[in-house]
mmCIF file of C-alpha atoms in Angstrom:
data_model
loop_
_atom_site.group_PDB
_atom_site.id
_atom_site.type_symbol
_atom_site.label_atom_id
_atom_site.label_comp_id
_atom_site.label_asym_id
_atom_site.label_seq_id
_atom_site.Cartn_x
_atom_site.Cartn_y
_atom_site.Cartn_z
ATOM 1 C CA UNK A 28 0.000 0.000 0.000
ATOM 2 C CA UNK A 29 2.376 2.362 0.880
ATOM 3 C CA UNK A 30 4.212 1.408 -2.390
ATOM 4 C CA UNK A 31 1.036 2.532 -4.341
ATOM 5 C CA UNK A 32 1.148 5.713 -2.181
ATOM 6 C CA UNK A 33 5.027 6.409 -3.556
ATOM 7 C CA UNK A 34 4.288 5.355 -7.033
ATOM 8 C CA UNK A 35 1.015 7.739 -7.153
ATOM 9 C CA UNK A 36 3.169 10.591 -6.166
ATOM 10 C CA UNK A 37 6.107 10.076 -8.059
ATOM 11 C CA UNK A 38 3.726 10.378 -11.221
ATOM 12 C CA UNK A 39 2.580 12.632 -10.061
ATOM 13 C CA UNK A 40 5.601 14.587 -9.410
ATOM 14 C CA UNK A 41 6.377 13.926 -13.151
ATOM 15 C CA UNK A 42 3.391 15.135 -14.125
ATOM 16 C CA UNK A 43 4.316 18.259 -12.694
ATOM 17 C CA UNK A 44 7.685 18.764 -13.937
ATOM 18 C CA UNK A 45 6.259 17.975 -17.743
ATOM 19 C CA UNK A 46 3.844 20.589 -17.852
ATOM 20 C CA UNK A 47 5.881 22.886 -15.891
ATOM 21 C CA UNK A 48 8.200 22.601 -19.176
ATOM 22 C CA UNK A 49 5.536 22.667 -21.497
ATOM 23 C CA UNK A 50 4.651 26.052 -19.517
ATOM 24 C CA UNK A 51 8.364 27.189 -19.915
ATOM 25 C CA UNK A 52 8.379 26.233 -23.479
ATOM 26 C CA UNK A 53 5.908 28.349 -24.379
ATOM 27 C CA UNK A 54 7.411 31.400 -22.059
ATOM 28 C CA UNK A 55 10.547 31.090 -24.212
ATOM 29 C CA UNK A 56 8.470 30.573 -27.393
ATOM 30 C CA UNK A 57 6.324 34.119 -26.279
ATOM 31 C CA UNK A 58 3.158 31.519 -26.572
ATOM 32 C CA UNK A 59 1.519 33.815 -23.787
ATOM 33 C CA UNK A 60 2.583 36.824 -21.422
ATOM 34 C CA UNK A 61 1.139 35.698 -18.074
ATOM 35 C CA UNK A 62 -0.883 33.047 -16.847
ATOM 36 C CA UNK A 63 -3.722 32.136 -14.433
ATOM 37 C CA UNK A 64 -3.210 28.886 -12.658
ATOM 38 C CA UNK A 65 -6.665 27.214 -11.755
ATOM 39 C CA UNK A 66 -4.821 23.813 -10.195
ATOM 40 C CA UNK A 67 -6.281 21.422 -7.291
ATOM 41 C CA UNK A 68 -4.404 22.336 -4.151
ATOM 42 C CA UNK A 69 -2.102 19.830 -4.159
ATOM 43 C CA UNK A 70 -0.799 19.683 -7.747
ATOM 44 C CA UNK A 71 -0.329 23.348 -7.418
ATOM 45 C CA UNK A 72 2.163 22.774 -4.595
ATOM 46 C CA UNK A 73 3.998 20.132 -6.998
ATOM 47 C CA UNK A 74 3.463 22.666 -9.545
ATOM 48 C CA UNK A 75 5.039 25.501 -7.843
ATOM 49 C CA UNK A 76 7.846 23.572 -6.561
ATOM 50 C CA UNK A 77 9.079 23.229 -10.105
ATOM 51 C CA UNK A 78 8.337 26.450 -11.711
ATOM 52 C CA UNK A 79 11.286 28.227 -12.507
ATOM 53 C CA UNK A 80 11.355 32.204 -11.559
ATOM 54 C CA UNK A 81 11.337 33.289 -14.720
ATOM 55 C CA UNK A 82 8.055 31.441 -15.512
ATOM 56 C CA UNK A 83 6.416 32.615 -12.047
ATOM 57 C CA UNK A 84 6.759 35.659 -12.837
ATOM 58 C CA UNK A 85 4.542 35.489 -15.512
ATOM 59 C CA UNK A 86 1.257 33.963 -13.182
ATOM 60 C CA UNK A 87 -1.165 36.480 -12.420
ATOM 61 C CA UNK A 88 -3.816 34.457 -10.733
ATOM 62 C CA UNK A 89 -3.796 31.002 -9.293
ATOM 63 C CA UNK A 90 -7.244 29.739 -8.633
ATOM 64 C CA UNK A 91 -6.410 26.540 -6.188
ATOM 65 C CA UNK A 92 -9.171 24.107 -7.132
ATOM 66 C CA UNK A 93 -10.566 21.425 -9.004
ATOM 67 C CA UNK A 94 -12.412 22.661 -12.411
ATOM 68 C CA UNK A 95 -12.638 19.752 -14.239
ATOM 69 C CA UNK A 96 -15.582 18.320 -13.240
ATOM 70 C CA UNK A 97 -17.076 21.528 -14.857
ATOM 71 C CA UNK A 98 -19.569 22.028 -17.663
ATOM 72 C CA UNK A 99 -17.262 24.544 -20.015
ATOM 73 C CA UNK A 100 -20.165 27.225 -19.213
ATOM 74 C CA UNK A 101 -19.145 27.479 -15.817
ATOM 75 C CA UNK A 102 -15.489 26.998 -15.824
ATOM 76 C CA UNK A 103 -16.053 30.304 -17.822
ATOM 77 C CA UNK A 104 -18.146 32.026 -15.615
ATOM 78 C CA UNK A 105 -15.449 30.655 -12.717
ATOM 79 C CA UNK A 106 -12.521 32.350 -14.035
ATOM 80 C CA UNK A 107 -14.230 35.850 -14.998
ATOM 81 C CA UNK A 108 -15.042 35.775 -11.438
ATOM 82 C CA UNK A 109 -11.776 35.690 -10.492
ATOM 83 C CA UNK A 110 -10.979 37.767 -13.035
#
C-alpha cells in the first residue's frame, strides 16, 4: 500500500515537472505573457515547486481548485469571477 502511495506521487511529481516545461516552453516561445493557474491544491504545490522564476513571474492568478468536473459554461463564468 504504501508502495502505491510512492508510485502515485512520483507520477505525479512527473506530471508536474512535464507541464511545468511545457509552460516554460511556451514562455521562451512568447506563446503567452502571463498566466492564471486554476490547479487542485495539491498539484499546485507540486506545480510551484518546479516552476522556474522566470516562468512565475509570468502567473497572475492562481485559482487553487478542481475545475474539471465543470460544464465549459461554468469553468467560464469561474474564471471571470476571479478575473
Amino acid at each position: 500500500e504504501g508502495h502505491v502511495a510512492q508510485s502515485a506521487w512520483a507520477m505525479r511529481d512527473q506530471f508536474a515537472r512535464m507541464l511545468v516545461d511545457y509552460l516554460d516552453q511556451g514562455r521562451l516561445q512568447q506563446r503567452f505573457q502571463r498566466l492564471r493557474l486554476a490547479i487542485e491544491p495539491r498539484f499546485l504545490g507540486l506545480v510551484r515547486r518546479h516552476m522556474t522564476e522566470e516562468t512565475r513571474k509570468l502567473v497572475f492568478d492562481e485559482i487553487s481548485g478542481d475545475l474539471s468536473k465543470l460544464a465549459p459554461k461554468d469553468i467560464q463564468r469561474h474564471l471571470e469571477q476571479h478575473g
